[in-house]
């Protein structure tokens, strides 16, 4: 059996995979088992922040791997402490809990908000409001937090305590929040929900309401964090400071890690024994992540913004392109043609794109060179025309 046959025989059928097997990568180019080269505009869904086989990243990871690959959270280790310090400096929050994925980071945020609710608003103040088009993960509780109805099938009973409201509807949000609300959880740019940037007026109203009604704001920056939007975190573009920030995907640069960051009001909510993770903050993943965070300085972030504008300029007004939404290198392209068909067409042209709802989604490595962007955009424009 070849890999594709073996996969289809032995791996649970949860993924609708494209017929591409990756065997190697360098920068923003992936090499297929078929001998073809692919420009990777998805970066493993916003994970490979500096692309494949990046020298700085690989050196940081292998150095730690050769020192020690794991220790339990019963002992101290430098990569984790250094990474926490770096994240606190980037975020202006206070403390960090490390997990292994986005869903786990969100679980931590939800537990923290619930404990804060009971302690500050009283028994039963465990309700969390999320947005209808949100995505927060695949565990039973983070599925419950996810507002998209399509995720609320098959797996009853779901965790109670979540209510959903449409994005950018200030009135609906205001009427949902009450003395039993411990938190409102949002993605400042919704990823899986179709690359929707929150309306700044809605964000301002949310933080005004927070002052008035006393609840926490949780920013799910699992996809938007770590330079993706041209800001270290997307909330920084809105001039607000959430109480809890979760992140994962691009933080690890390729290895699994998640983080839940706590602000002034939440830094001391979780105490000894309240939460934990065997692998959380793994030293190899943390060493890689630290090398990622260190490289995301202001000059680099400005370059991410510039690349995003460059892409928008080249796609807006192109034949068959309806709109381009998003920030930095997190972009969603609405086309007249069917998104799935365009993506399949692009694979044949040697470019890997993602979709989000009915849009084509771009999440390339943040250091993708302009020459590859030009080739990927030319293929996309051509495919959009062909699939019209
Ligand atoms: C991907 C994603 C998650 C889930 O992360 P996993 O690492 O797959 O558990 C949660 N929230 C957002 C916004 C995401 O994009």
Tab-separated table of C-alpha atoms and ligand atoms in Angstrom:
chain	number	residue	atom	x	y	z
A	1	UNK	CA	0.000	0.000	0.000
A	2	UNK	CA	1.157	3.550	-0.616
A	3	UNK	CA	0.695	6.251	2.021
A	4	UNK	CA	-2.680	7.392	0.751
A	5	UNK	CA	-4.066	3.830	0.698
A	6	UNK	CA	-2.603	3.078	4.128
A	7	UNK	CA	-4.026	6.304	5.552
A	8	UNK	CA	-7.463	5.529	4.177
A	9	UNK	CA	-7.279	1.997	5.578
A	10	UNK	CA	-5.909	2.693	9.045
A	11	UNK	CA	-6.721	6.297	9.953
A	12	UNK	CA	-10.166	7.306	11.175
A	13	UNK	CA	-11.994	9.105	8.409
A	14	UNK	CA	-12.358	12.515	10.061
A	15	UNK	CA	-10.515	14.526	7.411
A	16	UNK	CA	-11.549	15.250	3.826
A	17	UNK	CA	-7.945	15.300	2.635
A	18	UNK	CA	-6.754	16.616	-0.711
A	19	UNK	CA	-4.846	14.037	-2.794
A	20	UNK	CA	-1.441	15.476	-1.874
A	21	UNK	CA	1.226	13.762	0.223
A	22	UNK	CA	3.896	16.077	1.625
A	23	UNK	CA	7.340	14.535	1.951
A	24	UNK	CA	9.559	17.573	2.541
A	25	UNK	CA	9.485	21.340	2.750
A	26	UNK	CA	11.745	24.351	2.531
A	27	UNK	CA	10.528	27.840	3.373
A	28	UNK	CA	7.118	28.281	1.758
A	29	UNK	CA	7.552	25.415	-0.686
A	30	UNK	CA	6.271	21.910	0.039
A	31	UNK	CA	7.480	18.920	-1.945
A	32	UNK	CA	4.921	16.257	-2.794
A	33	UNK	CA	5.441	12.486	-3.041
A	34	UNK	CA	4.418	12.944	-6.693
A	35	UNK	CA	7.618	14.937	-7.264
A	36	UNK	CA	5.685	18.201	-7.594
A	37	UNK	CA	6.512	21.447	-5.789
A	38	UNK	CA	3.719	23.348	-4.094
A	39	UNK	CA	3.700	26.954	-2.894
A	40	UNK	CA	2.120	26.638	0.532
A	41	UNK	CA	-0.376	29.420	1.224
A	42	UNK	CA	-1.772	27.703	4.317
A	43	UNK	CA	1.352	27.006	6.415
A	44	UNK	CA	-0.301	24.043	8.127
A	45	UNK	CA	-3.253	26.312	9.043
A	46	UNK	CA	-1.228	29.262	10.323
A	47	UNK	CA	1.215	27.029	12.229
A	48	UNK	CA	4.515	27.124	10.333
A	49	UNK	CA	5.168	30.785	11.117
A	50	UNK	CA	8.593	30.743	9.431
A	51	UNK	CA	7.816	28.049	6.884
A	52	UNK	CA	9.347	24.591	6.567
A	53	UNK	CA	12.809	23.604	7.766
A	54	UNK	CA	13.678	27.113	8.894
A	55	UNK	CA	17.279	27.232	10.088
A	56	UNK	CA	16.808	29.443	13.159
A	57	UNK	CA	13.769	27.463	14.272
A	58	UNK	CA	15.388	24.077	13.702
A	59	UNK	CA	18.499	25.104	15.625
A	60	UNK	CA	16.445	26.265	18.616
A	61	UNK	CA	14.457	23.035	18.621
A	62	UNK	CA	17.365	20.622	18.134
A	63	UNK	CA	19.465	22.385	20.778
A	64	UNK	CA	16.737	21.791	23.354
A	65	UNK	CA	16.055	18.274	22.039
A	66	UNK	CA	19.677	17.377	22.675
A	67	UNK	CA	19.573	18.862	26.192
A	68	UNK	CA	16.333	17.225	27.402
A	69	UNK	CA	13.098	16.567	25.546
A	70	UNK	CA	10.621	16.554	28.391
A	71	UNK	CA	10.269	16.877	32.099
A	72	UNK	CA	7.136	16.881	34.197
A	73	UNK	CA	5.555	20.049	35.454
A	74	UNK	CA	6.713	19.029	38.941
A	75	UNK	CA	10.060	20.665	38.110
A	76	UNK	CA	11.209	24.009	36.724
A	77	UNK	CA	12.576	24.376	33.198
A	78	UNK	CA	14.006	27.426	31.441
A	79	UNK	CA	12.341	27.247	27.983
A	80	UNK	CA	8.893	27.502	29.544
A	81	UNK	CA	9.834	30.344	31.903
A	82	UNK	CA	11.613	32.264	29.121
A	83	UNK	CA	8.637	31.813	26.787
A	84	UNK	CA	6.177	32.989	29.446
A	85	UNK	CA	8.276	36.108	30.034
A	86	UNK	CA	8.389	36.813	26.288
A	87	UNK	CA	4.607	36.395	25.926
A	88	UNK	CA	3.924	38.655	28.891
A	89	UNK	CA	6.140	41.322	27.294
A	90	UNK	CA	4.353	41.013	23.942
A	91	UNK	CA	0.846	41.039	25.399
A	92	UNK	CA	0.940	43.376	28.422
A	93	UNK	CA	-0.794	40.580	30.350
A	94	UNK	CA	0.658	39.085	33.535
A	95	UNK	CA	0.904	35.306	33.640
A	96	UNK	CA	0.712	32.263	31.371
A	97	UNK	CA	-0.541	28.674	31.535
A	98	UNK	CA	0.832	26.340	28.871
A	99	UNK	CA	-1.231	23.673	27.110
A	100	UNK	CA	-0.727	21.739	23.865
A	101	UNK	CA	-3.373	23.044	21.512
A	102	UNK	CA	-5.862	25.800	20.872
A	103	UNK	CA	-8.797	23.882	22.282
A	104	UNK	CA	-6.890	23.185	25.488
A	105	UNK	CA	-5.864	26.827	25.818
A	106	UNK	CA	-9.553	27.722	25.497
A	107	UNK	CA	-10.540	25.079	28.071
A	108	UNK	CA	-8.155	26.780	30.472
A	109	UNK	CA	-9.700	30.172	29.702
A	110	UNK	CA	-13.207	28.814	30.292
A	111	UNK	CA	-12.263	27.198	33.617
A	112	UNK	CA	-10.599	30.420	34.732
A	113	UNK	CA	-13.602	32.550	33.753
A	114	UNK	CA	-15.965	30.216	35.616
A	115	UNK	CA	-13.887	30.301	38.797
A	116	UNK	CA	-13.623	34.085	38.528
A	117	UNK	CA	-17.413	34.258	38.029
A	118	UNK	CA	-18.202	32.338	41.183
A	119	UNK	CA	-15.665	34.309	43.208
A	120	UNK	CA	-16.634	37.761	41.936
A	121	UNK	CA	-20.278	37.558	40.921
A	122	UNK	CA	-21.581	34.664	42.976
A	123	UNK	CA	-22.948	31.145	42.603
A	124	UNK	CA	-24.286	30.410	39.116
A	125	UNK	CA	-22.325	33.180	37.366
A	126	UNK	CA	-20.816	30.759	34.873
A	127	UNK	CA	-22.396	31.868	31.603
A	128	UNK	CA	-20.099	32.711	28.718
A	129	UNK	CA	-21.343	34.587	25.661
A	130	UNK	CA	-19.697	33.752	22.335
A	131	UNK	CA	-20.390	34.773	18.744
A	132	UNK	CA	-22.602	32.839	16.343
A	133	UNK	CA	-19.948	32.450	13.637
A	134	UNK	CA	-17.143	31.595	16.060
A	135	UNK	CA	-14.832	28.597	16.261
A	136	UNK	CA	-13.194	27.688	19.567
A	137	UNK	CA	-12.151	24.033	19.247
A	138	UNK	CA	-13.185	20.382	19.089
A	139	UNK	CA	-13.453	19.214	22.699
A	140	UNK	CA	-16.996	18.899	24.013
A	141	UNK	CA	-16.738	22.171	25.942
A	142	UNK	CA	-15.008	24.170	23.214
A	143	UNK	CA	-17.550	22.824	20.711
A	144	UNK	CA	-20.196	24.136	23.083
A	145	UNK	CA	-18.410	27.494	23.054
A	146	UNK	CA	-18.346	27.414	19.240
A	147	UNK	CA	-21.333	29.366	17.967
A	148	UNK	CA	-21.731	27.705	14.581
A	149	UNK	CA	-24.810	25.463	14.670
A	150	UNK	CA	-23.211	22.926	12.309
A	151	UNK	CA	-20.869	21.869	15.158
A	152	UNK	CA	-23.756	21.149	17.526
A	153	UNK	CA	-24.727	17.766	16.086
A	154	UNK	CA	-24.127	14.155	17.156
A	155	UNK	CA	-22.384	14.802	20.463
A	156	UNK	CA	-25.109	15.659	22.958
A	157	UNK	CA	-25.149	16.477	25.773
A	158	UNK	CA	-23.001	19.568	25.350
A	159	UNK	CA	-21.528	21.581	28.186
A	160	UNK	CA	-24.075	24.067	29.478
A	161	UNK	CA	-23.402	27.717	30.174
A	162	UNK	CA	-22.882	29.109	26.676
A	163	UNK	CA	-25.055	31.613	24.825
A	164	UNK	CA	-24.474	32.922	21.312
A	165	UNK	CA	-24.950	36.333	19.795
A	166	UNK	CA	-24.406	37.649	16.249
A	167	UNK	CA	-21.068	39.402	15.651
A	168	UNK	CA	-21.261	43.193	15.478
A	169	UNK	CA	-24.787	43.394	16.955
A	170	UNK	CA	-24.331	45.617	20.007
A	171	UNK	CA	-27.998	45.483	21.039
A	172	UNK	CA	-28.181	41.684	20.957
A	173	UNK	CA	-24.970	41.430	22.990
A	174	UNK	CA	-26.202	43.938	25.562
A	175	UNK	CA	-29.465	42.067	26.064
A	176	UNK	CA	-27.656	38.708	26.575
A	177	UNK	CA	-25.212	39.852	29.242
A	178	UNK	CA	-26.489	39.738	32.830
A	179	UNK	CA	-25.401	39.084	36.427
A	180	UNK	CA	-24.814	35.395	35.569
A	181	UNK	CA	-22.349	36.249	32.787
A	182	UNK	CA	-18.705	35.616	33.709
A	183	UNK	CA	-17.219	36.264	30.274
A	184	UNK	CA	-17.642	37.184	26.641
A	185	UNK	CA	-15.316	35.278	24.318
A	186	UNK	CA	-14.429	36.537	20.826
A	187	UNK	CA	-12.032	36.095	17.946
A	188	UNK	CA	-11.091	39.628	16.819
A	189	UNK	CA	-10.752	38.181	13.330
A	190	UNK	CA	-12.853	35.042	12.968
A	191	UNK	CA	-10.879	32.332	11.204
A	192	UNK	CA	-12.918	29.208	10.515
A	193	UNK	CA	-16.063	31.364	10.489
A	194	UNK	CA	-14.993	33.001	7.222
A	195	UNK	CA	-12.205	35.514	8.007
A	196	UNK	CA	-14.462	38.214	9.460
A	197	UNK	CA	-12.825	41.203	11.140
A	198	UNK	CA	-14.879	42.453	14.090
A	199	UNK	CA	-16.321	45.926	13.685
A	200	UNK	CA	-14.236	48.334	15.850
A	201	UNK	CA	-17.470	49.938	17.120
A	202	UNK	CA	-18.633	46.526	18.360
A	203	UNK	CA	-15.315	45.966	20.137
A	204	UNK	CA	-15.551	49.398	21.820
A	205	UNK	CA	-19.139	48.652	22.876
A	206	UNK	CA	-18.058	45.270	24.267
A	207	UNK	CA	-15.408	46.871	26.471
A	208	UNK	CA	-17.800	49.643	27.558
A	209	UNK	CA	-20.341	46.974	28.500
A	210	UNK	CA	-17.644	45.082	30.396
A	211	UNK	CA	-17.056	48.149	32.581
A	212	UNK	CA	-20.757	48.514	33.206
A	213	UNK	CA	-21.700	44.864	33.794
A	214	UNK	CA	-18.428	43.439	35.205
A	215	UNK	CA	-17.437	40.389	33.161
A	216	UNK	CA	-14.218	39.148	31.595
A	217	UNK	CA	-13.313	39.459	27.947
A	218	UNK	CA	-11.570	36.406	26.530
A	219	UNK	CA	-9.719	36.877	23.239
A	220	UNK	CA	-9.338	33.641	21.297
A	221	UNK	CA	-6.103	34.417	19.438
A	222	UNK	CA	-5.383	30.803	18.580
A	223	UNK	CA	-5.276	31.690	14.881
A	224	UNK	CA	-4.823	35.479	14.955
A	225	UNK	CA	-1.948	35.573	17.458
A	226	UNK	CA	1.806	35.593	16.976
A	227	UNK	CA	2.087	38.163	14.221
A	228	UNK	CA	-0.522	36.716	11.872
A	229	UNK	CA	-2.492	39.976	11.512
A	230	UNK	CA	0.531	42.267	11.415
A	231	UNK	CA	0.134	42.909	15.151
A	232	UNK	CA	1.539	40.554	17.753
A	233	UNK	CA	-2.053	39.929	18.872
A	234	UNK	CA	-5.107	41.079	16.904
A	235	UNK	CA	-6.657	42.855	19.922
A	236	UNK	CA	-3.751	45.305	19.815
A	237	UNK	CA	-5.138	46.650	16.534
A	238	UNK	CA	-8.313	47.638	18.389
A	239	UNK	CA	-6.605	49.431	21.296
A	240	UNK	CA	-8.151	47.220	23.987
A	241	UNK	CA	-6.778	44.818	26.588
A	242	UNK	CA	-8.655	41.536	27.183
A	243	UNK	CA	-8.582	39.787	30.580
A	244	UNK	CA	-7.654	36.421	29.103
A	245	UNK	CA	-5.928	35.696	25.787
A	246	UNK	CA	-5.520	32.238	24.320
A	247	UNK	CA	-3.119	31.347	21.552
A	248	UNK	CA	-1.639	28.277	19.851
A	249	UNK	CA	-1.193	27.543	16.101
A	250	UNK	CA	1.611	29.928	15.000
A	251	UNK	CA	3.127	30.137	18.480
A	252	UNK	CA	4.705	26.710	18.168
A	253	UNK	CA	6.087	27.382	14.691
A	254	UNK	CA	5.276	23.736	13.888
A	255	UNK	CA	5.297	21.926	17.218
A	256	UNK	CA	2.183	21.607	19.389
A	257	UNK	CA	1.833	24.200	22.113
A	258	UNK	CA	-0.998	26.348	23.429
A	259	UNK	CA	-0.995	29.193	25.901
A	260	UNK	CA	-3.581	30.897	28.052
A	261	UNK	CA	-2.530	34.385	29.160
A	262	UNK	CA	-4.015	36.096	32.192
A	263	UNK	CA	-4.329	39.829	32.843
A	264	UNK	CA	-4.488	41.875	36.027
A	265	UNK	CA	-7.911	40.552	37.074
A	266	UNK	CA	-7.239	36.903	36.277
A	267	UNK	CA	-3.532	36.307	36.995
A	268	UNK	CA	-4.203	34.694	40.384
A	269	UNK	CA	-7.547	32.998	39.761
A	270	UNK	CA	-6.115	29.523	39.163
A	271	UNK	CA	-4.282	28.117	42.162
A	272	UNK	CA	-2.341	24.959	42.928
A	273	UNK	CA	-4.144	21.892	41.617
A	274	UNK	CA	-6.799	23.841	39.687
A	275	UNK	CA	-5.375	22.950	36.297
A	276	UNK	CA	-2.520	21.021	34.730
A	277	UNK	CA	-1.165	19.227	31.677
A	278	UNK	CA	1.422	16.472	31.303
A	279	UNK	CA	2.866	17.813	28.061
A	280	UNK	CA	1.914	21.471	28.567
A	281	UNK	CA	4.892	23.749	27.952
A	282	UNK	CA	7.048	20.910	26.635
A	283	UNK	CA	10.656	22.201	26.573
A	284	UNK	CA	11.272	21.410	22.895
A	285	UNK	CA	8.007	23.035	21.798
A	286	UNK	CA	8.682	25.971	24.137
A	287	UNK	CA	12.238	26.490	22.847
A	288	UNK	CA	10.921	26.559	19.275
A	289	UNK	CA	8.129	28.915	20.293
A	290	UNK	CA	10.554	31.255	22.048
A	291	UNK	CA	12.611	31.528	18.860
A	292	UNK	CA	9.384	32.374	16.980
A	293	UNK	CA	8.266	35.037	19.476
A	294	UNK	CA	11.718	36.691	19.532
A	295	UNK	CA	11.724	37.162	15.750
A	296	UNK	CA	8.293	38.821	15.673
A	297	UNK	CA	9.596	42.332	16.327
A	298	UNK	CA	8.007	45.586	15.141
A	299	UNK	CA	9.910	45.705	11.834
A	300	UNK	CA	8.887	42.165	11.014
A	301	UNK	CA	5.236	42.847	11.909
A	302	UNK	CA	5.252	45.952	9.698
A	303	UNK	CA	6.431	43.723	6.858
A	304	UNK	CA	3.532	41.293	7.509
A	305	UNK	CA	1.100	44.224	7.242
A	306	UNK	CA	2.734	45.361	4.007
A	307	UNK	CA	2.463	41.896	2.471
A	308	UNK	CA	-1.210	41.773	3.433
A	309	UNK	CA	-1.841	45.124	1.718
A	310	UNK	CA	0.133	43.931	-1.298
A	311	UNK	CA	-2.086	40.856	-1.636
A	312	UNK	CA	-5.279	42.905	-1.207
A	313	UNK	CA	-4.195	45.375	-3.908
A	314	UNK	CA	-3.474	42.583	-6.340
A	315	UNK	CA	-6.719	40.697	-5.761
A	316	UNK	CA	-9.258	43.474	-5.292
A	317	UNK	CA	-11.006	44.179	-8.563
A	318	UNK	CA	-9.597	41.086	-10.260
A	319	UNK	CA	-12.005	39.196	-12.512
A	320	UNK	CA	-14.287	36.954	-10.452
A	321	UNK	CA	-13.094	38.316	-7.087
A	322	UNK	CA	-15.970	39.734	-5.031
A	323	UNK	CA	-14.097	40.878	-1.915
A	324	UNK	CA	-10.941	40.410	0.153
A	325	UNK	CA	-11.316	40.538	3.943
A	326	UNK	CA	-8.916	40.113	6.815
A	327	UNK	CA	-5.791	41.611	8.328
A	328	UNK	CA	-2.103	41.081	7.659
A	329	UNK	CA	-1.480	37.585	6.335
A	330	UNK	CA	-4.893	36.266	7.408
A	331	UNK	CA	-7.098	36.908	4.400
A	332	UNK	CA	-10.360	35.556	3.019
A	333	UNK	CA	-11.188	35.924	-0.662
A	334	UNK	CA	-14.799	35.763	-1.774
A	335	UNK	CA	-15.002	34.738	-5.422
A	336	UNK	CA	-17.855	34.248	-7.850
A	337	UNK	CA	-16.567	30.704	-8.393
A	338	UNK	CA	-16.975	27.922	-5.825
A	339	UNK	CA	-14.116	28.121	-3.291
A	340	UNK	CA	-13.508	24.346	-3.116
A	341	UNK	CA	-13.252	24.144	-6.915
A	342	UNK	CA	-10.802	27.051	-7.010
A	343	UNK	CA	-8.635	25.410	-4.345
A	344	UNK	CA	-8.598	22.095	-6.236
A	345	UNK	CA	-7.729	23.911	-9.454
A	346	UNK	CA	-4.852	25.682	-7.664
A	347	UNK	CA	-3.455	22.369	-6.405
A	348	UNK	CA	-3.102	21.334	-10.049
A	349	UNK	CA	-1.233	24.596	-10.615
A	350	UNK	CA	1.099	23.816	-7.701
A	351	UNK	CA	-0.334	26.119	-5.030
A	352	UNK	CA	-1.984	25.062	-1.751
A	353	UNK	CA	-4.797	27.315	-0.479
A	354	UNK	CA	-7.300	26.812	2.353
A	355	UNK	CA	-10.989	27.610	2.537
A	356	UNK	CA	-13.060	29.159	5.322
A	357	UNK	CA	-16.818	28.811	4.852
A	358	UNK	CA	-17.320	29.923	1.224
A	359	UNK	CA	-14.093	31.913	0.982
A	360	UNK	CA	-10.583	31.016	-0.120
A	361	UNK	CA	-8.349	31.538	2.886
A	362	UNK	CA	-4.739	32.695	2.799
A	363	UNK	CA	-2.513	31.982	5.818
A	364	UNK	CA	1.010	31.760	4.373
A	365	UNK	CA	4.197	31.628	6.421
A	366	UNK	CA	4.887	35.161	7.653
A	367	UNK	CA	8.294	35.219	5.926
A	368	UNK	CA	6.990	34.164	2.504
A	369	UNK	CA	8.961	36.021	-0.170
A	370	UNK	CA	7.169	38.337	-2.626
A	371	UNK	CA	8.306	36.190	-5.556
A	372	UNK	CA	6.297	33.227	-4.252
A	373	UNK	CA	3.333	35.455	-3.372
A	374	UNK	CA	3.285	36.718	-6.956
A	375	UNK	CA	3.227	33.172	-8.333
A	376	UNK	CA	0.522	32.053	-5.891
A	377	UNK	CA	-1.677	35.067	-6.675
A	378	UNK	CA	-1.263	34.581	-10.427
A	379	UNK	CA	-2.401	30.958	-10.042
A	380	UNK	CA	-5.349	32.026	-7.886
A	381	UNK	CA	-6.513	34.664	-10.356
A	382	UNK	CA	-6.219	32.213	-13.224
A	383	UNK	CA	-8.137	29.514	-11.308
A	384	UNK	CA	-10.908	31.948	-10.352
A	385	UNK	CA	-11.375	32.790	-14.042
A	386	UNK	CA	-11.314	29.136	-15.107
A	387	UNK	CA	-13.897	28.097	-12.493
A	388	UNK	CA	-16.316	30.960	-13.183
B	1	LIG	C1	-7.749	26.307	15.370
B	1	LIG	C2	-8.522	27.077	16.353
B	1	LIG	C3	-8.890	26.532	17.597
B	1	LIG	C4	-8.583	25.092	17.963
B	1	LIG	O1	-7.220	24.844	18.017
B	1	LIG	P1	-6.686	23.327	18.049
B	1	LIG	O2	-5.205	23.491	18.205
B	1	LIG	O3	-7.086	22.688	16.771
B	1	LIG	O4	-7.314	22.688	19.226
B	1	LIG	C5	-9.544	27.334	18.489
B	1	LIG	N1	-9.849	28.621	18.192
B	1	LIG	C6	-9.519	29.185	17.014
B	1	LIG	C7	-9.857	30.608	16.757
B	1	LIG	C8	-8.862	28.425	16.051
B	1	LIG	O5	-8.556	28.980	14.865
